[in-house]
Amino acid sequence: MVSLLRDLTGPADLRALAPDQLPTLAAEVRDALVTSVARTGGHLGPNLGAVELTIAVHRVFDSPHEPVVFDTGHQSYVHKLLTGRLEGFTGLRQRGGLSGYPARAESEHDWVENSHASTSLSYADGLAKAFAVRGDVRPVVAVIGDGALTGGMAWEALNNIAAAQDRPVVIVVNDNGRSYSPTIGGVADALASLRLRPGYEQALDAVRASVTRTPVVGSALYDALHGIKKGLKDVLAPQGMFEDLGMKYVGPVDGHDIASLESALRRARAFGGPVIVHALTVKGFGYAPAERDEVDAWHATGAFDPDSGVSAATAGRDWTTAFSDALVEAGAQRPDVVAITAAMLHPTGLAAFAARFPERTFDVGIAEQHALTSAAGLAMGGLHPVVAVYSTFLNRAFDQLLMDVALHRQPVTVVLDRAGVTGTDGASHNGMWDTSICSVVPGLRMAMPRDEATLVEELDEALAVSDGPTVVRFPKGSVLPSLPALERVGPVDVLRRGASAEVLLVACGAMVPAGLAAAERAGKQGIEVTVVDPRWVLPASPELVELCRGHRLVVTLEDGGRSGGVGETLAAALRDAEVDVPVRCIALPQVFLDHGSRAEVLAEHGLTEQDVARRVVEWAARIADRTPSEDTHADR
Ligand SMILES: Cc1ncc(C[n+]2csc(CCOP(=O)(O)OP(=O)(O)O)c2C)c(N)n1
Ligand SMILES: CC(=O)[C@@H](O)[C@H](O)COP(=O)(O)O
Ligand SMILES: [Mg+2]
C-alpha cells in the first residue's frame, strides 16, 4: 500500500508534496496516532488536534534551521512523525523507546525537551535574541496551547517579545478552548472573543473583493492594501489583548484547514517581527471517542481498543481517588477547607470536591506559582487551602512556598500526586525533587502515607495544622493494601519488630511494602530488622531520632531524590542530637531518569525488595565486623 507518511524522511519531503496530497497525509498521521497510542498510551487528544497545524508549520518553516518549539511538548507526536520517527512509535514512552516529549537526543528538530508548560515563548525569545546578537536572521516559531498561555511565564516572555519589533518570533496559538477541562479565566475569555471574529480567510476575501471592485484607491482600501503588503490583516478591527501588547495578530484561522494555515503562517513569516497566529483547533479531532469526551478529550490515555475506544485499564482504586474521597469528607466537616488546582481538576482528584463545593474550588490556570501565593492569601483570609498539584509541578513554585507561605506561617496544605517515579512521562515528570526542596523550607511538615488509611489520617492531621505549610505526598497508581501498625510512637508507626536492635529500617510512603518484604528476606539471612514508617517524614521527628538511638544501623528507604531527602534529613538530625548510629540512605540518585514503567525505573535504581534486602544484609555484616570506634556517619 502506498503511504505518504512512511515515505517521509523529514520536512523537505513534506514540502515536496502537492497540496492535494495533504489531506491524505493528515489522515495517515491520525491513523498512526490512534493505532500506536492505543498500544502504548499517551497524549492522543492534543496530537489529534494538532495534525494540520504541525503539517502547515513544517511546510512553511525550515526546521531545524528555523527552530520550532512546542510548548509543554505533549502535542509533539505529529512533529515526530513528520521528522522521520514513524518507526519509533512502536516504543513510544517505553523503556529505550521514543520519548513522549521532544527529546534533543532523538532529533535535530527537537530544540528543547520540555513537558512543564508555558516555557516555549521564553525559549523562542532567547533563541531569537541569540540569532539577532550573532547577526543571523531567521524566524523562531513557538506553538503554544490556550492552556499554556494562562501560565505566567508565557506573559513574561510576551512582554519581551513584543518589545522587539525586529526579532522574528512567530507565536502559533493552538486554541482548542481546553487545557484538560475547558480553559478558564480572563485570557481564555479574551481568546474566546477573538474566536468569534470573522475568520482570517473571510477577512482576506473581503479585502481582495474590495480591491477588485474599486477603481479608486480610497483611504480604507489603502489601509487594506497596506495591511496585505505587510502580510497581515491588522487592517481589521482591533484584536484586543495582543494588539494592546504591540503584537501583530493573524487569525482566527481554521486550524484544520492546511491551506489557510499555510497562508497565515507565510504572512506571519514574511512580516519579520513578532506575530501571533491564532489557530482554532478541536482537541481529539477526527477520533470520535476523544472528540466526544467531555472530561478531557482524551488528553492523556492509557492503552485502549482503537475500534471501540474502550480503555484497557483494569487497575484498582488509585491514590488520586482515595485523596479525592478524603478531601470531600474533610470539606463536609470543615467549611474553611478550599481547594485549588492549576488546570488539573480531574487528574488531581479535585473534581468531586468541585462538584460538591463549587464555591470553594478555584482553578487558577496553569499557574502553580500564583496558586501557592493565592493560597497564602486565602489562608490569611481565614481559610485552609488545599493546593493539589503533581509533585513535579511544585518545583516551579518553590519560592512562593518558601517566602509567601512558609515565611508567613500560613496554613496551606499542598497535596502532591505523582510523587516519586512516574515513569513513562520521563525525566521531567518524575516527582523526585519534592523532598529535596521541601526539606529546606523552615516550618514545613511533610507526610508520606503508606496506604489509604494513613492518607486519610495524614490529610486530616495536615488540615489541623494552623501555623505553617504542610505537604502530603503520594505516588501515581493503585493505592497500596492496608498495612496496620503494631504500635505508634509519637507520629511514627512501628510496623515490624526485629528480635534485637540490630537494624532500623525507616521506610517511607509507597516504599513501605518493599521495606517490609526486604526485612523478611534479611531476617532469613540472620539480620534482625525493625521497620518503622515515620508518617511525617519532614522534619525528622524527635521520636524517630530516639528510636534510631538504640540501633546498630539505620537504613532509610524512600522514592525521592537522595540529596536533602528524608534519609539525609534524618542523618543530619541524628548528628545534631549526637546519636552516633551509622545511616545508609536508599533513594533515587540525583540524576534525570529515562522514561520507562515505574517498576522498571525503580528496579534500575535498586528500589526493589531484593536490592534493599541485599544492601541491608551487606551493610549490617560490614558494621558487625567493625570496632565501635569505626561506627561513624562518614561512610554514609
Ligand atoms: C507547569 C505545568 N503544570 C501543569 C502541567 C500539566 N499539563 C500538561 S498539558 C496541560 C494542559 C495544556 O493545555 P494546552 O496548552 O491548551 O494544550 P492542549 O493539551 O489543549 O493542546 C496541563 C495542565 C504541565 N505540563 N506543566
Ligand atoms: C503533559 C502533562 O504534563 C500531563 O498530561 C501528564 O503527561 C499526565 O500524566 P498522567 O498520565 O500521570 O496524568
Ligand atoms: Mg488547549
XYZ file of C-alpha atoms and ligand atoms in Angstrom:
676
model
C 0.000 0.000 0.000
C 1.270 3.476 -0.876
C 1.899 5.501 2.219
C 2.862 9.141 2.154
C 3.778 9.049 5.827
C 6.023 6.013 5.543
C 7.988 7.669 2.746
C 8.534 10.913 4.650
C 12.071 11.244 5.920
C 11.715 14.838 7.029
C 10.175 18.239 6.374
C 11.817 18.557 2.935
C 9.754 15.577 1.732
C 6.705 17.160 3.290
C 7.293 20.394 1.417
C 7.615 18.446 -1.836
C 4.078 17.085 -1.523
C 1.351 18.703 -3.597
C -1.384 20.489 -1.643
C -3.960 17.950 -2.750
C -1.925 15.145 -1.130
C -2.025 16.758 2.275
C -5.484 15.611 3.390
C -4.350 12.031 2.720
C -1.200 12.606 4.731
C -3.230 14.086 7.592
C -5.476 11.018 7.583
C -2.443 8.727 7.688
C -0.964 10.689 10.574
C -4.232 10.391 12.518
C -4.360 6.719 11.837
C -0.771 6.253 13.035
C -1.508 8.254 16.184
C -4.581 6.251 17.121
C -3.014 2.892 16.320
C 0.161 3.478 18.223
C -1.250 5.299 21.265
C -3.865 2.521 21.531
C -0.971 0.169 22.273
C 1.283 2.340 24.411
C -0.956 5.016 25.897
C -0.052 8.675 25.586
C -1.307 12.133 24.700
C -3.810 11.358 21.990
C -6.307 14.253 22.127
C -3.731 17.071 21.935
C -1.964 15.428 18.977
C -5.111 14.654 17.014
C -5.947 18.335 17.284
C -2.547 19.466 16.056
C -2.188 17.386 12.876
C -2.914 20.031 10.233
C -1.248 22.744 12.298
C 2.002 20.800 12.531
C 1.936 19.897 8.838
C 1.498 23.560 7.920
C 4.240 24.724 10.297
C 6.719 22.274 8.814
C 5.799 23.252 5.259
C 6.265 26.954 5.912
C 9.282 26.980 8.218
C 12.601 25.331 7.542
C 13.176 23.244 10.675
C 15.674 22.704 12.246
C 17.369 25.840 10.859
C 14.247 27.769 11.833
C 13.516 26.363 15.284
C 10.039 25.157 16.138
C 9.419 24.919 19.874
C 6.327 23.103 21.084
C 5.052 24.330 24.421
C 4.762 21.554 27.001
C 5.704 19.113 24.249
C 2.863 16.654 24.793
C 1.489 17.536 21.339
C 4.773 16.856 19.532
C 3.933 13.342 18.250
C 2.898 14.753 14.861
C 6.152 16.686 14.708
C 7.981 13.422 15.445
C 6.086 11.624 12.691
C 6.917 14.378 10.204
C 10.580 14.405 11.154
C 11.267 10.774 10.348
C 10.406 8.963 13.557
C 7.453 6.824 12.471
C 9.299 3.565 13.142
C 9.978 4.560 16.739
C 6.311 4.822 17.589
C 6.041 1.140 18.495
C 8.183 2.005 21.510
C 6.585 5.335 22.387
C 7.071 6.094 26.100
C 8.513 2.605 26.615
C 11.892 1.976 28.156
C 14.535 2.572 25.494
C 11.898 3.822 23.046
C 10.752 7.216 21.822
C 10.105 9.855 24.445
C 6.567 11.214 24.794
C 8.040 14.720 24.532
C 10.558 16.408 22.286
C 13.996 14.985 23.064
C 17.257 16.503 21.886
C 18.909 13.104 21.684
C 16.240 11.917 19.270
C 16.353 14.573 16.583
C 17.948 17.813 15.483
C 14.385 19.085 15.049
C 13.865 18.976 18.828
C 15.465 22.144 20.096
C 14.177 21.784 23.643
C 12.906 18.942 25.767
C 10.125 20.162 27.901
C 6.824 18.998 29.392
C 6.430 21.705 32.006
C 4.048 24.191 30.448
C 4.340 27.826 29.370
C 8.056 27.859 28.576
C 8.022 27.921 24.755
C 7.846 31.691 24.402
C 10.843 32.166 26.668
C 12.879 29.634 24.700
C 11.796 31.353 21.481
C 12.668 34.769 22.898
C 16.122 33.533 23.869
C 16.754 31.871 20.528
C 15.615 34.984 18.650
C 17.880 37.167 20.779
C 20.793 34.814 20.184
C 20.278 34.889 16.419
C 19.996 38.688 16.486
C 23.180 39.093 18.511
C 25.009 36.835 16.076
C 23.630 38.713 13.079
C 21.803 35.610 11.947
C 18.364 36.392 10.532
C 15.905 33.538 10.901
C 12.453 33.173 12.398
C 11.709 31.193 15.530
C 8.346 29.501 15.964
C 6.631 28.741 19.245
C 3.484 26.598 19.206
C 1.558 27.212 22.414
C -1.841 25.979 23.580
C -4.548 28.175 25.051
C -3.961 26.387 28.351
C -0.225 27.001 28.390
C -0.969 30.615 27.566
C -2.506 31.001 31.034
C 0.913 30.469 32.635
C 2.748 33.500 33.943
C 5.986 32.692 32.142
C 4.226 32.999 28.789
C 3.269 36.570 29.630
C 6.695 37.436 30.948
C 8.063 36.292 27.589
C 5.394 38.141 25.595
C 6.393 41.290 27.407
C 9.898 40.902 25.935
C 8.932 39.520 22.545
C 6.510 42.354 21.833
C 9.137 44.929 22.695
C 11.475 43.871 19.878
C 9.688 44.534 16.606
C 12.739 43.492 14.605
C 13.039 39.989 16.064
C 11.022 37.468 14.037
C 9.157 35.327 16.559
C 6.032 33.611 15.262
C 3.735 32.524 18.069
C 1.203 29.971 16.926
C -1.636 29.782 19.424
C -3.184 26.334 19.179
C -6.547 27.281 20.642
C -8.790 24.300 21.302
C -10.512 26.008 24.214
C -9.259 23.397 26.653
C -6.423 22.650 28.984
C -7.608 19.283 30.302
C -11.004 20.816 31.053
C -12.152 23.961 29.256
C -9.586 26.710 29.846
C -10.999 29.359 32.133
C -10.080 32.890 33.169
C -9.628 36.278 31.576
C -7.082 35.156 28.978
C -9.393 32.335 27.922
C -12.284 34.803 27.674
C -10.218 37.142 25.522
C -9.258 34.277 23.198
C -12.904 33.266 23.050
C -13.921 36.736 21.930
C -11.237 36.686 19.220
C -12.610 33.333 18.131
C -15.947 34.964 17.338
C -14.410 37.464 14.936
C -14.624 36.930 11.163
C -12.152 34.254 10.146
C -8.815 35.009 8.562
C -9.845 33.685 5.134
C -13.112 35.645 5.175
C -11.255 38.803 6.038
C -8.772 38.314 3.221
C -11.591 37.595 0.797
C -13.312 40.797 1.809
C -10.154 42.800 1.203
C -9.492 41.063 -2.134
C -13.069 41.702 -3.225
C -12.889 45.379 -2.416
C -9.578 45.714 -4.286
C -11.024 44.239 -7.483
C -14.285 46.196 -7.198
C -12.897 49.661 -6.511
C -11.104 51.575 -9.256
C -10.005 54.405 -6.972
C -7.819 53.726 -4.015
C -9.629 55.314 -1.108
C -8.210 55.567 2.358
C -9.927 52.415 3.670
C -8.675 50.466 0.708
C -5.227 51.949 1.089
C -5.239 50.645 4.636
C -6.338 47.252 3.419
C -3.650 47.063 0.751
C -1.068 48.273 3.161
C -2.124 45.517 5.553
C -1.772 42.891 2.867
C 1.596 44.260 1.912
C 2.737 43.799 5.440
C 1.384 40.303 5.160
C -1.074 40.868 7.956
C -4.667 41.634 8.491
C -4.172 44.226 11.163
C -6.271 46.499 8.965
C -9.289 44.858 10.516
C -10.930 45.763 13.793
C -8.660 45.871 16.872
C -7.559 42.471 18.128
C -7.743 43.190 21.791
C -5.099 41.927 24.123
C -2.405 41.064 21.587
C -2.686 44.375 19.773
C -2.576 46.157 23.124
C 0.752 44.468 23.700
C 2.030 45.672 20.341
C 1.867 42.244 18.740
C 0.657 41.676 15.202
C -2.202 39.220 15.001
C -3.252 36.884 12.212
C -6.457 34.997 12.713
C -8.546 33.371 13.704
C -7.566 30.621 11.284
C -9.283 27.278 10.890
C -6.663 25.031 12.460
C -7.796 22.030 10.437
C -7.558 23.755 7.044
C -3.990 23.327 5.855
C -4.243 25.858 3.015
C -5.499 28.608 5.336
C -2.913 27.758 7.939
C -0.105 27.849 5.396
C -1.309 31.171 4.043
C -1.471 32.691 7.531
C 1.911 31.300 8.521
C 3.554 32.568 5.327
C 2.239 36.047 6.020
C 3.493 35.861 9.587
C 6.876 34.618 8.407
C 7.173 37.403 5.851
C 6.479 40.099 8.431
C 9.872 39.701 10.063
C 8.796 40.672 13.576
C 6.756 39.229 16.409
C 3.412 37.878 15.219
C 0.622 35.833 16.769
C -1.110 33.325 14.534
C -4.337 32.286 16.197
C -5.447 28.817 15.049
C -8.731 27.294 16.150
C -8.499 23.555 16.649
C -10.562 20.772 18.162
C -8.889 18.588 20.750
C -9.229 14.940 19.717
C -10.167 15.941 16.147
C -11.005 13.023 13.881
C -11.393 10.300 16.522
C -14.933 10.290 17.829
C -14.333 8.838 21.320
C -11.778 11.569 22.002
C -13.779 14.388 20.438
C -16.858 13.373 22.423
C -15.109 13.058 25.772
C -16.235 15.950 27.950
C -13.762 15.365 30.755
C -10.528 15.933 28.853
C -10.941 14.945 25.162
C -8.514 12.105 25.827
C -5.757 14.425 26.904
C -3.677 11.511 28.168
C -4.923 7.967 27.801
C -3.759 4.502 28.708
C -3.925 1.669 26.186
C -7.315 1.170 24.526
C -9.101 -0.687 21.767
C -8.846 1.600 18.723
C -12.091 0.359 17.181
C -14.340 0.807 20.193
C -12.342 3.364 22.143
C -12.754 1.194 25.239
C -9.920 1.550 27.726
C -7.801 -1.490 28.504
C -7.079 -0.308 32.057
C -8.170 -2.561 34.892
C -6.173 -1.022 37.722
C -7.696 -0.920 41.192
C -8.535 2.086 43.329
C -5.853 4.689 42.861
C -4.252 7.205 45.191
C -5.944 10.099 43.411
C -9.408 8.694 44.087
C -8.540 7.913 47.682
C -7.422 11.522 48.150
C -10.464 12.810 46.301
C -12.840 10.995 48.669
C -10.866 12.058 51.726
C -10.968 15.701 50.691
C -14.717 15.681 50.091
C -15.133 14.196 53.558
C -12.852 16.832 55.058
C -14.709 19.550 53.159
C -18.002 18.339 54.593
C -16.599 18.613 58.131
C -14.678 21.829 57.624
C -16.302 24.792 55.870
C -12.946 26.581 55.860
C -11.337 23.993 53.563
C -10.971 25.271 49.990
C -9.282 23.614 47.020
C -7.000 24.996 44.323
C -5.993 23.359 41.068
C -3.617 24.559 38.382
C -5.786 23.498 35.425
C -5.874 19.863 36.533
C -9.209 19.450 38.281
C -9.792 15.841 37.270
C -6.220 14.488 37.233
C -5.536 15.735 40.756
C -8.806 14.382 42.126
C -10.487 17.719 42.848
C -13.472 17.192 40.547
C -15.615 15.569 43.257
C -14.825 18.388 45.699
C -15.642 20.936 42.987
C -18.966 19.246 42.247
C -19.913 19.287 45.929
C -18.400 22.657 46.869
C -18.121 24.707 43.671
C -17.819 27.984 45.549
C -14.846 26.589 47.445
C -12.893 25.394 44.401
C -10.547 27.561 42.343
C -8.970 26.662 39.000
C -6.173 29.187 38.600
C -4.940 28.030 35.174
C -1.500 26.544 34.598
C -0.113 28.804 37.271
C 1.461 26.906 40.148
C 3.367 29.938 41.407
C 0.220 32.005 41.596
C -1.611 29.020 43.116
C 0.734 28.974 46.100
C 0.683 32.702 46.775
C -3.045 32.884 46.194
C -3.337 30.053 48.716
C -1.337 32.140 51.181
C -3.855 34.923 50.657
C -6.779 32.566 51.184
C -5.153 31.351 54.388
C -4.599 34.929 55.564
C -8.288 35.412 54.916
C -9.166 32.666 57.386
C -9.460 29.601 55.159
C -7.423 26.423 54.898
C -6.454 25.955 51.237
C -5.511 22.610 49.771
C -3.372 23.058 46.675
C -3.462 19.833 44.672
C -0.669 19.568 42.109
C 1.512 16.919 40.559
C 4.725 16.742 42.514
C 6.933 17.793 39.591
C 4.956 20.996 39.083
C 5.581 22.163 42.648
C 9.194 22.751 41.594
C 8.391 25.996 39.875
C 6.529 27.337 42.892
C 9.384 26.821 45.333
C 9.913 30.496 46.091
C 6.204 31.013 46.641
C 6.125 28.043 49.017
C 9.167 29.337 50.869
C 8.571 33.060 51.043
C 4.860 33.568 50.595
C 3.524 30.586 52.507
C 6.199 29.409 54.952
C 7.709 32.769 55.886
C 4.202 33.977 56.626
C 3.451 30.745 58.529
C 0.269 30.271 56.602
C -1.708 27.037 56.969
C -1.648 25.837 53.382
C -1.740 22.123 52.604
C -0.058 21.084 49.385
C -1.128 17.680 48.125
C 1.433 16.166 45.784
C 0.127 13.489 43.452
C 2.521 11.607 41.103
C 5.305 11.847 43.678
C 8.412 9.726 43.232
C 8.808 7.843 39.975
C 6.033 8.411 37.460
C 7.866 6.541 34.715
C 6.525 6.791 31.205
C 6.401 10.593 31.083
C 10.161 10.627 31.546
C 12.711 12.784 33.263
C 10.719 15.952 33.700
C 7.664 14.288 35.198
C 9.231 12.254 37.972
C 8.147 13.720 41.285
C 11.581 13.156 42.736
C 12.572 16.680 43.708
C 9.880 17.380 46.290
C 11.610 16.084 49.425
C 14.812 17.908 48.462
C 13.115 21.262 48.022
C 10.689 20.868 50.908
C 13.359 19.800 53.395
C 14.913 23.275 53.286
C 11.672 25.145 53.973
C 11.506 26.267 57.608
C 8.398 25.123 59.419
C 7.198 22.861 56.605
C 5.904 19.423 57.573
C 5.637 16.641 55.021
C 3.640 13.423 55.337
C 4.038 10.329 53.150
C 1.065 7.991 53.565
C 1.667 4.278 53.005
C -1.953 3.268 52.372
C -5.417 4.753 52.194
C -5.970 4.764 55.963
C -2.809 6.757 56.584
C -3.638 9.075 53.674
C -6.972 9.945 55.268
C -5.390 10.326 58.680
C -2.446 12.410 57.498
C -4.635 14.680 55.394
C -6.745 15.365 58.500
C -3.617 15.983 60.547
C -2.343 18.362 57.872
C -5.607 20.264 57.869
C -5.342 20.602 61.643
C -2.027 22.466 61.354
C -2.595 26.191 61.708
C 0.888 27.683 61.749
C 2.625 26.789 58.505
C 2.644 24.712 55.340
C 2.011 21.000 55.243
C 2.616 18.655 52.340
C 1.015 15.263 51.769
C 2.767 13.243 49.094
C 1.775 10.044 47.292
C 2.692 8.302 44.023
C 0.967 7.547 40.743
C -1.043 4.351 40.519
C -3.018 1.991 42.703
C -3.248 2.650 46.389
C -1.425 0.005 48.402
C -3.113 -2.642 50.569
C -3.703 -1.602 54.154
C -0.705 -2.133 56.454
C -1.713 -1.677 60.103
C 0.911 -0.671 62.644
C 1.969 -2.730 65.669
C 2.413 0.419 67.700
C 2.549 4.204 67.319
C 5.400 6.152 68.912
C 4.689 9.874 68.511
C 3.984 10.195 64.796
C 5.972 7.031 63.975
C 4.314 3.702 63.193
C 6.234 0.589 64.138
C 5.323 -1.998 61.530
C 7.689 -4.855 62.305
C 9.895 -5.630 65.259
C 13.241 -7.350 64.876
C 14.227 -9.703 67.695
C 17.196 -7.469 68.525
C 18.084 -3.815 67.997
C 20.280 -4.537 65.030
C 18.881 -2.660 62.010
C 16.190 0.011 61.985
C 14.702 0.319 58.516
C 12.905 3.640 58.061
C 10.573 3.005 55.147
C 8.651 5.923 53.675
C 5.260 6.051 51.991
C 4.954 3.869 48.936
C 8.249 2.131 49.755
C 6.874 0.584 52.962
C 5.818 -2.736 51.352
C 9.262 -3.140 49.774
C 10.830 -2.321 53.154
C 8.761 -4.922 54.975
C 9.466 -7.563 52.360
C 13.174 -6.731 52.463
C 13.149 -7.091 56.249
C 11.673 -10.580 55.919
C 14.363 -11.544 53.417
C 17.117 -10.127 55.610
C 15.663 -11.972 58.609
C 16.097 -15.233 56.733
C 19.785 -14.406 56.483
C 20.046 -13.765 60.193
C 19.775 -9.973 60.176
C 17.201 -8.605 62.594
C 15.339 -5.664 61.109
C 12.768 -3.430 62.752
C 10.670 -1.493 60.245
C 9.105 1.862 61.022
C 7.056 4.271 58.945
C 7.810 7.836 60.119
C 4.490 9.025 58.547
C 5.572 12.659 58.970
C 8.889 12.441 57.174
C 9.974 16.099 57.267
C 11.356 17.296 59.565
C 12.672 14.177 61.338
C 10.601 13.742 64.482
C 12.307 13.562 67.906
C 10.590 10.192 68.417
C 12.217 8.801 65.281
C 15.580 10.120 66.403
C 15.142 8.332 69.736
C 14.144 5.081 68.041
C 17.337 5.255 65.993
C 19.454 5.712 69.090
C 19.111 2.109 70.198
C 20.148 0.508 66.895
C 23.458 -0.519 65.341
C 22.455 0.582 61.841
C 19.760 2.823 60.392
C 18.699 2.351 56.775
C 16.288 4.768 55.141
C 14.187 3.888 52.115
C 12.380 6.487 50.007
C 11.365 7.034 46.373
C 12.586 10.611 46.143
C 15.905 12.178 45.210
C 18.639 11.417 47.668
C 20.024 14.934 48.129
C 18.326 16.544 51.069
C 15.733 13.804 51.113
C 14.244 12.035 54.110
C 17.352 9.928 54.732
C 19.801 12.798 54.619
C 17.482 14.922 56.749
C 17.304 12.164 59.359
C 21.091 11.685 59.287
C 21.554 15.408 59.974
C 19.032 15.274 62.828
C 20.913 12.314 64.336
C 24.190 14.223 64.130
C 22.585 17.236 65.757
C 21.230 15.035 68.567
C 24.613 13.285 68.877
C 23.062 9.940 68.125
C 26.035 8.113 66.686
C 24.421 5.441 64.580
C 25.568 4.836 61.007
C 22.912 5.785 58.471
C 22.625 4.383 54.961
C 20.206 6.060 52.539
C 18.424 4.162 49.802
C 16.852 6.695 47.472
C 16.843 7.789 43.856
C 20.158 9.093 42.563
C 20.143 12.817 41.845
C 20.016 12.365 38.070
C 17.444 12.803 35.297
C 15.828 9.397 34.920
C 14.984 7.996 31.494
C 11.422 7.020 30.737
C 10.156 3.509 31.374
C 7.494 1.983 33.596
C 7.592 2.925 37.272
C 8.602 -0.634 38.187
C 11.416 -0.625 35.615
C 12.796 2.695 36.798
C 12.624 1.702 40.464
C 14.355 -1.593 39.677
C 17.072 0.143 37.687
C 17.932 2.202 40.751
C 17.857 -0.533 43.340
C 14.486 0.268 44.878
C 13.192 -3.312 44.915
C 12.742 -5.566 47.928
C 15.563 -7.828 46.668
C 18.027 -4.978 46.291
C 17.052 -3.404 49.592
C 17.432 -6.751 51.386
C 20.829 -7.367 49.784
C 22.118 -3.965 50.775
C 20.765 -4.200 54.327
C 22.447 -7.590 54.789
C 25.756 -6.363 53.346
C 25.803 -3.175 55.414
C 24.792 -4.975 58.602
C 27.529 -7.578 58.052
C 30.169 -4.920 57.452
C 29.162 -2.956 60.509
C 29.196 -6.092 62.659
C 32.828 -6.628 61.591
C 33.874 -3.198 62.834
C 35.060 -1.966 66.147
C 32.627 0.524 67.766
C 35.004 3.456 67.131
C 34.675 2.904 63.387
C 30.906 3.320 63.502
C 30.604 6.876 62.254
C 28.496 8.681 59.712
C 31.466 9.230 57.440
C 30.694 6.427 55.002
C 27.041 7.330 54.650
C 3.784 23.665 34.807
C 2.817 22.622 34.349
N 1.671 22.449 35.032
C 0.799 21.511 34.647
C 1.045 20.727 33.567
C 0.095 19.612 33.182
N -0.475 19.841 31.880
C 0.001 19.234 30.800
S -0.778 19.651 29.411
C -1.834 20.663 30.267
C -2.902 21.394 29.542
C -2.341 22.109 28.368
O -3.341 22.788 27.671
P -2.957 23.464 26.314
O -1.688 24.200 26.436
O -4.128 24.233 25.870
O -2.665 22.244 25.345
P -3.703 21.196 24.755
O -3.465 19.935 25.503
O -5.081 21.723 24.895
O -3.304 21.065 23.323
C -1.523 20.673 31.621
C -2.240 21.432 32.640
C 2.267 20.929 32.894
N 2.637 20.174 31.875
N 3.112 21.882 33.298
C 1.729 16.743 29.753
C 1.439 16.557 31.156
O 2.051 17.166 31.956
C 0.399 15.641 31.598
O -0.525 15.485 30.603
C 0.920 14.312 32.017
O 1.502 13.634 30.974
C -0.179 13.474 32.559
O 0.330 12.483 33.306
P -0.635 11.409 33.982
O -0.993 10.426 32.904
O 0.189 10.823 35.062
O -1.841 12.121 34.493
Mg -5.706 23.754 24.708
